[in-house]
Structures are given as C-alpha cells and as structure tokens.
Short mmCIF file of C-alpha atoms in Angstrom, two decimals:
data_model
loop_
_atom_site.label_atom_id
_atom_site.label_comp_id
_atom_site.label_asym_id
_atom_site.label_seq_id
_atom_site.Cartn_x
_atom_site.Cartn_y
_atom_site.Cartn_z
CA MET X 72 -0.03 0.00 -0.21
CA SER X 73 1.25 3.58 -0.46
CA ASP X 74 2.16 5.85 2.18
CA VAL X 75 -0.33 8.09 0.98
CA TRP X 76 -3.09 5.11 1.50
CA SER X 77 -1.58 4.24 5.08
CA LEU X 78 -1.61 7.84 6.32
CA GLY X 79 -5.37 7.91 5.24
CA ILE X 80 -6.57 5.05 6.92
CA GLN X 81 -4.32 6.37 10.27
CA ARG X 82 -6.55 9.50 10.03
CA LEU X 83 -9.47 7.65 9.33
CA LEU X 84 -9.16 5.65 12.42
CA ALA X 85 -8.21 8.24 14.69
CA ARG X 86 -11.02 10.50 13.81
CA LEU X 87 -13.57 7.27 14.44
CA ASN X 88 -11.85 6.30 17.71
CA SER X 89 -10.91 9.93 18.84
CA PHE X 90 -12.31 9.92 22.25
CA TYR X 91 -9.46 7.69 22.86
CA HIS X 92 -6.84 10.44 21.71
CA PRO X 93 -4.97 13.07 23.58
CA GLY X 94 -7.17 16.26 23.77
CA SER X 95 -10.29 14.53 23.91
CA SER X 96 -12.60 14.71 27.35
CA LYS X 97 -12.31 11.37 28.19
CA SER X 98 -9.85 11.87 31.31
CA LYS X 99 -12.64 14.87 32.69
CA CYS X 100 -15.47 12.67 32.15
CA LYS X 101 -17.48 10.60 34.90
CA PRO X 102 -18.64 7.23 34.14
CA PHE X 103 -22.37 6.67 34.01
CA LEU X 104 -23.71 3.73 36.33
CA CYS X 105 -26.58 1.94 36.50
CA GLU X 106 -26.83 -1.11 39.15
CA THR X 107 -23.04 -0.68 39.86
CA ARG X 108 -22.42 -1.42 36.26
CA GLN X 109 -20.68 1.37 33.47
CA ILE X 110 -23.14 2.12 30.92
CA GLY X 111 -21.88 5.54 29.51
CA TRP X 112 -20.14 8.59 30.22
CA ILE X 113 -21.04 11.97 31.41
CA ARG X 114 -19.34 14.97 29.92
CA GLU X 115 -19.50 18.33 31.78
CA ASP X 116 -21.86 19.88 29.14
CA ALA X 117 -24.44 17.28 29.69
CA ALA X 118 -23.42 17.11 33.31
CA VAL X 119 -24.45 20.86 34.09
CA GLN X 120 -27.97 19.86 33.11
CA LEU X 121 -28.09 16.42 34.73
CA ARG X 122 -27.47 18.32 38.23
CA GLN X 123 -30.85 20.29 37.38
CA TYR X 124 -32.52 16.40 38.23
CA PRO X 125 -31.21 15.06 41.44
CA LYS X 126 -34.28 12.81 41.86
CA VAL X 127 -32.93 10.98 39.10
CA PHE X 128 -29.57 11.40 38.48
CA ILE X 129 -26.75 11.62 41.45
CA GLU X 130 -23.85 13.02 41.04
CA HIS X 131 -20.63 11.50 42.95
CA PRO X 132 -17.24 12.79 42.91
CA ASP X 133 -16.17 10.33 40.56
CA ARG X 134 -19.53 9.31 38.83
CA PHE X 135 -23.22 10.06 38.15
CA VAL X 136 -26.04 6.81 39.02
CA LEU X 137 -29.15 6.47 38.53
CA ALA X 138 -31.51 7.19 41.63
CA ASP X 139 -31.92 3.74 43.75
CA HIS X 140 -35.53 4.05 43.79
CA LEU X 141 -35.10 3.73 39.91
CA ASN X 142 -34.84 -0.08 39.94
CA THR X 143 -37.34 -1.54 37.43
CA TYR X 144 -36.71 -1.30 33.22
CA ASP X 145 -39.91 0.56 33.19
CA ASN X 146 -39.64 3.23 35.99
CA ARG X 147 -36.33 3.94 34.86
CA THR X 148 -37.45 4.28 31.04
CA GLU X 149 -40.11 6.83 32.29
CA ALA X 150 -38.24 8.77 34.50
CA VAL X 151 -35.60 9.34 31.77
CA ALA X 152 -37.92 10.26 29.15
CA ASN X 153 -39.46 12.70 31.10
CA VAL X 154 -36.06 14.70 32.13
CA LEU X 155 -35.23 14.52 28.29
CA ASN X 156 -38.56 15.88 27.48
CA ASP X 157 -38.26 18.37 29.94
CA MET X 158 -34.67 19.32 28.87
CA ARG X 159 -35.89 19.24 24.98
CA ALA X 160 -38.53 21.78 25.74
CA LYS X 161 -36.29 24.10 27.48
CA ASP X 162 -33.73 23.38 24.16
CA CYS X 163 -31.02 23.49 26.52
CA LEU X 164 -28.88 20.40 24.75
CA LYS X 165 -28.57 20.91 20.99
CA PRO X 166 -28.28 16.80 20.32
CA LEU X 167 -32.24 16.93 21.28
CA ARG X 168 -33.05 18.81 18.48
CA GLY X 169 -32.60 15.91 16.30
CA TRP X 170 -35.34 13.83 17.94
CA ARG X 171 -36.74 10.98 16.54
CA ASP X 172 -39.15 9.13 18.53
CA GLU X 173 -37.04 6.18 18.23
CA LEU X 174 -36.02 4.23 21.09
CA TYR X 175 -32.47 2.13 21.92
CA LEU X 176 -31.88 -0.37 24.72
CA VAL X 177 -29.51 0.77 27.27
CA LYS X 178 -27.10 -2.40 27.90
CA SER X 179 -24.04 -2.81 30.15
CA ALA X 180 -22.82 -5.00 27.36
CA TYR X 181 -24.98 -6.63 24.42
CA ASN X 182 -25.43 -9.99 25.91
CA ASN X 183 -27.09 -8.57 29.20
CA SER X 184 -30.54 -7.91 29.75
CA PRO X 185 -31.69 -4.16 29.21
CA LEU X 186 -32.08 -1.95 31.74
CA PHE X 187 -33.88 0.88 30.24
CA ALA X 188 -34.80 2.39 26.95
CA ILE X 189 -33.76 5.72 25.41
CA GLU X 190 -34.55 8.27 22.81
CA ARG X 191 -31.85 7.77 20.27
CA ALA X 192 -31.10 11.11 19.67
CA ALA X 193 -29.94 11.48 23.51
CA ALA X 194 -27.56 8.75 23.26
CA GLY X 195 -24.73 10.67 22.68
CA VAL X 196 -25.56 12.83 25.93
CA PHE X 197 -25.02 10.06 28.22
CA GLY X 198 -22.06 8.42 26.10
CA ILE X 199 -24.32 5.01 25.61
CA ARG X 200 -23.35 2.64 23.28
CA LYS X 201 -25.26 2.19 20.36
CA TYR X 202 -25.36 -0.65 17.85
CA GLY X 203 -26.55 -0.97 14.09
CA SER X 204 -26.08 -3.54 11.43
CA HIS X 205 -24.27 -2.75 8.05
CA LEU X 206 -24.17 -4.61 4.43
CA ASN X 207 -21.56 -4.90 2.27
CA GLY X 208 -23.07 -5.48 -1.10
CA TYR X 209 -20.92 -6.41 -3.71
CA VAL X 210 -20.66 -8.36 -7.13
CA ILE X 211 -17.77 -10.44 -8.82
CA ASP X 212 -17.88 -10.50 -12.81
CA ASP X 213 -17.50 -13.13 -15.11
CA ASP X 214 -13.65 -12.08 -15.06
CA GLY X 215 -13.01 -12.53 -11.66
CA THR X 216 -13.07 -8.62 -10.81
CA TRP X 217 -15.10 -7.46 -7.42
CA ARG X 218 -17.19 -4.43 -7.72
CA MET X 219 -18.73 -2.68 -4.28
CA TRP X 220 -22.09 -1.18 -4.08
CA ILE X 221 -21.70 2.14 -2.49
CA GLY X 222 -24.61 4.32 -1.78
CA LYS X 223 -24.40 8.27 -1.38
CA ARG X 224 -26.42 9.67 1.46
CA SER X 225 -29.52 12.06 0.52
CA PRO X 226 -28.63 15.36 0.89
CA THR X 227 -31.64 16.30 3.24
CA LYS X 228 -30.38 13.45 5.93
CA GLN X 229 -29.97 14.81 9.16
CA THR X 230 -26.22 13.45 9.45
CA PHE X 231 -23.52 13.22 7.07
CA PRO X 232 -25.75 14.41 4.38
CA GLY X 233 -24.34 13.97 0.75
CA MET X 234 -21.54 11.08 1.97
CA TYR X 235 -20.70 7.80 0.61
CA ASP X 236 -22.32 5.19 2.75
CA ASN X 237 -22.84 1.46 2.60
CA LEU X 238 -25.39 -0.33 0.31
CA ALA X 239 -27.85 -0.75 3.47
CA ALA X 240 -27.17 -0.01 7.10
CA GLY X 241 -29.49 1.23 10.01
CA GLY X 242 -29.43 1.66 13.70
CA LEU X 243 -30.49 -1.14 15.98
CA SER X 244 -33.63 0.05 17.66
CA HIS X 245 -35.08 -1.96 20.71
CA ASP X 246 -37.70 -4.57 19.21
CA LEU X 247 -34.98 -6.08 16.60
CA THR X 248 -32.22 -8.34 16.38
CA PRO X 249 -29.16 -7.48 14.32
CA THR X 250 -30.69 -9.51 11.55
CA GLU X 251 -33.62 -8.33 11.47
CA CYS X 252 -32.55 -4.89 11.52
CA MET X 253 -30.30 -5.75 8.50
CA ILE X 254 -33.36 -7.23 6.11
CA LYS X 255 -35.46 -4.50 7.13
CA GLU X 256 -32.94 -2.10 5.96
CA CYS X 257 -32.15 -4.33 2.48
CA GLY X 258 -35.72 -3.60 1.96
CA GLU X 259 -36.07 -0.16 2.86
CA GLU X 260 -32.75 1.40 1.40
CA ALA X 261 -31.75 -0.96 -1.43
CA GLN X 262 -35.05 -2.42 -2.44
CA LEU X 263 -33.38 -5.70 -2.27
CA PRO X 264 -36.11 -9.01 -2.80
CA LYS X 265 -35.99 -11.60 -0.38
CA GLU X 266 -35.03 -13.99 -2.96
CA LEU X 267 -31.76 -12.45 -2.87
CA ILE X 268 -31.22 -12.21 0.61
CA GLU X 269 -32.87 -15.31 2.08
CA GLY X 270 -30.07 -18.09 2.83
CA LYS X 271 -27.39 -15.75 1.19
CA LEU X 272 -26.85 -12.53 4.15
CA LYS X 273 -23.75 -13.76 5.64
CA ALA X 274 -23.22 -12.35 9.37
CA VAL X 275 -19.49 -11.91 9.26
CA GLY X 276 -18.35 -10.23 12.57
CA ALA X 277 -18.58 -6.83 14.21
CA ILE X 278 -16.62 -3.71 14.50
CA SER X 279 -16.51 -0.89 17.56
CA TYR X 280 -15.19 2.18 18.02
CA CYS X 281 -15.90 5.28 20.04
CA TYR X 282 -15.71 9.19 19.03
CA GLU X 283 -16.65 12.34 20.46
CA ASP X 284 -18.14 15.73 18.86
CA ASP X 285 -20.28 18.70 19.61
CA ASP X 286 -23.51 15.91 20.25
CA GLY X 287 -21.62 13.91 22.88
CA ILE X 288 -19.60 11.08 23.22
CA HIS X 289 -20.40 7.84 20.79
CA PRO X 290 -19.62 4.56 21.69
CA GLU X 291 -20.72 2.20 18.99
CA GLY X 292 -20.99 -1.43 17.78
CA GLN X 293 -21.55 -2.30 14.08
CA PHE X 294 -22.83 -5.81 13.39
CA LEU X 295 -21.35 -6.25 9.71
CA TYR X 296 -22.91 -8.42 6.82
CA ASP X 297 -21.72 -9.44 3.05
CA LEU X 298 -24.24 -10.02 0.56
CA GLU X 299 -22.52 -11.42 -2.98
CA LEU X 300 -25.49 -9.83 -5.67
CA PRO X 301 -25.93 -10.75 -9.28
CA THR X 302 -24.45 -8.46 -11.98
CA THR X 303 -27.78 -7.90 -13.19
CA PHE X 304 -29.12 -6.31 -9.29
CA GLN X 305 -29.75 -2.70 -9.42
CA PRO X 306 -30.47 -1.24 -5.89
CA LYS X 307 -33.31 1.22 -5.66
CA ASN X 308 -33.90 3.46 -2.43
CA THR X 309 -37.37 3.37 -1.24
CA ASP X 310 -37.14 5.50 2.05
CA ALA X 311 -35.49 8.69 0.57
CA GLU X 312 -32.49 7.75 2.56
CA MET X 313 -29.91 7.53 -0.24
CA GLU X 314 -29.56 9.62 -3.11
CA LYS X 315 -27.78 7.48 -5.66
CA PHE X 316 -25.87 4.01 -5.55
CA TYR X 317 -22.47 3.65 -7.33
CA LEU X 318 -20.85 0.01 -8.64
CA MET X 319 -17.23 0.81 -7.72
CA THR X 320 -14.05 -1.25 -8.48
CA ILE X 321 -11.91 -2.42 -5.56
CA PRO X 322 -9.05 0.39 -6.44
CA GLU X 323 -11.98 3.28 -6.50
CA VAL X 324 -13.33 1.78 -3.07
CA LYS X 325 -9.64 1.84 -1.61
CA GLU X 326 -9.39 5.68 -2.89
CA ALA X 327 -12.65 6.72 -2.05
CA ILE X 328 -12.34 5.42 1.71
CA ILE X 329 -9.43 7.92 2.16
CA LYS X 330 -11.02 10.72 1.46
CA ASP X 331 -13.79 12.49 3.21
CA ASP X 332 -16.69 11.64 1.04
CA PHE X 333 -17.27 8.82 3.30
CA LYS X 334 -19.05 8.80 6.53
CA PRO X 335 -16.52 7.74 8.19
CA ASN X 336 -17.77 4.54 10.52
CA CYS X 337 -19.14 3.10 6.86
CA ALA X 338 -15.59 3.73 5.79
CA THR X 339 -14.41 1.44 8.26
CA VAL X 340 -16.85 -0.96 7.36
CA VAL X 341 -15.46 -1.12 4.00
CA LEU X 342 -12.21 -1.40 5.25
CA ASP X 343 -13.08 -4.40 7.29
CA PHE X 344 -14.28 -6.14 3.94
CA LEU X 345 -11.23 -5.49 2.33
CA ILE X 346 -9.30 -7.05 5.02
CA ARG X 347 -11.38 -10.12 5.28
CA HIS X 348 -11.32 -10.80 1.43
CA GLY X 349 -7.74 -10.23 1.12
CA PHE X 350 -7.56 -6.67 -0.55
CA VAL X 351 -5.48 -5.45 1.97
CA THR X 352 -2.66 -7.64 3.87
CA PRO X 353 -0.07 -7.78 6.46
CA GLU X 354 2.79 -7.91 3.32
CA GLN X 355 0.93 -4.71 1.50
CA GLU X 356 -0.03 -2.89 4.81
CA SER X 357 3.09 -2.31 7.56
CA ASN X 358 0.00 -0.98 10.13
CA TYR X 359 -2.13 -4.11 9.64
CA PHE X 360 -2.29 -4.92 13.09
CA ASP X 361 -2.78 -1.87 14.56
CA ILE X 362 -5.59 -1.14 12.09
CA LEU X 363 -7.30 -4.45 13.30
CA SER X 364 -6.73 -3.34 16.96
CA GLN X 365 -8.50 0.00 16.09
CA LEU X 366 -11.41 -1.88 14.47
CA HIS X 367 -12.60 -3.00 17.76
CA MET X 368 -12.05 -0.71 20.54
CA PRO X 369 -13.70 -1.08 24.12
CA GLY X 370 -17.01 0.99 24.85
CA GLN X 371 -15.87 2.21 28.35
#
C-alpha cells in the first residue's frame, strides 16, 4: 500500500476513535452507572444539565448514577424520558433538536438484559453505546473482478448528508435483532428482494469504536453482513435515505475511503471488508495489526 493510503487510513481511524486520543474529554468525564455497572460517560456539558434533576441522576465525586428508587426497566425508562422531554422543551442541549421518536435499549453489554430504553438522539449525551447493522453488497464479474455497491446519502439527511455509505445500514432499535434490522434496511434502503437475501445474507463479524463531537460521546458497535449479488441487480432506494448508488471497483473503493467523501464509520465497514477478503494484507500494509486493533475498541 502507498504511504498516502496508509496515512489516510490512520486519519480515518483516529477520527473514529477520537475519544481515546490525547486532547479528548475522556479524562474529565464521569462514568455513568446503573446497578453498579457502567453504561456510559457524562461530559461536563451534559453534567451541567443533569444536575437540575437530582431525583433521577445522582452525582458523586467520581461518577453519575441513576437514583436507587429507579429499580425497574419501566420506571427508569419513564423517568429518563421525562427528563429528556423537559430538557427538549427548554432547548438546553443541541442533540435533542434531532429527536427521532426511536428508542434504543441501554445495556452494560450487548448480551446483558436491558436496563432501560432511551431516545436515540439522547444516547450521545450519556455516552451510551449504540448498535447498528451494516451491509457490504458486492458483485464478482465473469472475469473475477470484484466490485462493491456504495450508496450516496440524501442531501437532506440529518447526519452526514451527501456522503458515501454502505449499500444498506441502520441503527438497531429496541425491538429488532441485528439480522432482523439488516433485512429491514435491505428492503427500505436498497429494495433488495427476499430471494436475493434469504440464505445468502452472511453475518461476518462486528467492529467497535468510540468518537466524540459536539453532540456528545459515541461508543458504537456495528454488526457486519456481506451479500454477493448478481451482476444484473440494481439497487433502488425506497425511503429517501439514499440519493444514488455506485458500483465501484476495489481500487476505486480504496481511494474513496481515505477521502472525506465517506461517512467515517461506513468507510471503516468497507475497510473491514477489504481486509477480510484479502484486498489489504500484512505484506502490503505495515500498520496491518494496528488497523485491526482500532477496528475493535472498547466502549468503556
């Protein structure tokens, strides 16, 4: 790999894992706990607002916790929702302007029972890990050439408008498994018929990272899927999430992921695909091991 490409990948991964880098807010954040288990991070801009609700959020010198009387999934969900609705009405936190009426489950680990549910737009305020499902759709031509379907996000999207994306992807809401979420997004974002999905959609792993921005702290985990498609297939968007789709060669994809044209986490999903299918190897890339490590960062 060229030095330019390697440096581009390092910049991409540094951006996606910015919470762990020098100059981040990590050293000044307080862990957010429920039932003695850490579920997120509280930054000072959020702490200023949460201190107005001491019956729900208790601040200690080294942590924030949910009040002890909130001891069930339902009463935690209700109490947190009441606080968020009040803060939204006061317009005191910018992320709440992006309210989606979509709930995420809050867990200390993916395989643990949910502790409560929270509005998607507020997850970054509490540094709560979010999950999603992403699809790498690809074709193999008769001459053995591999190409990948890359979407371009709608210019009206609330986040990362007009940037490159995976063929289909979506956040994991409270009522769906990763595969159910992936199948749903395949239909909505690329109009993939069931006969192309059933028995062919492959769960191939996951990536994890944590970045921060003006909207908060974002530990995220993405479940990854591959789907080989016939060369005759043409994706069509049905939910206005995507503006257009491009069928790119592997060299074109490699070039695109080191530019700012890609939504960063989607570029990383593509990078994982390139590594798994041997288009990036230890012999070609001197930072191979470091790249793999940065694709699987802890959330806490």
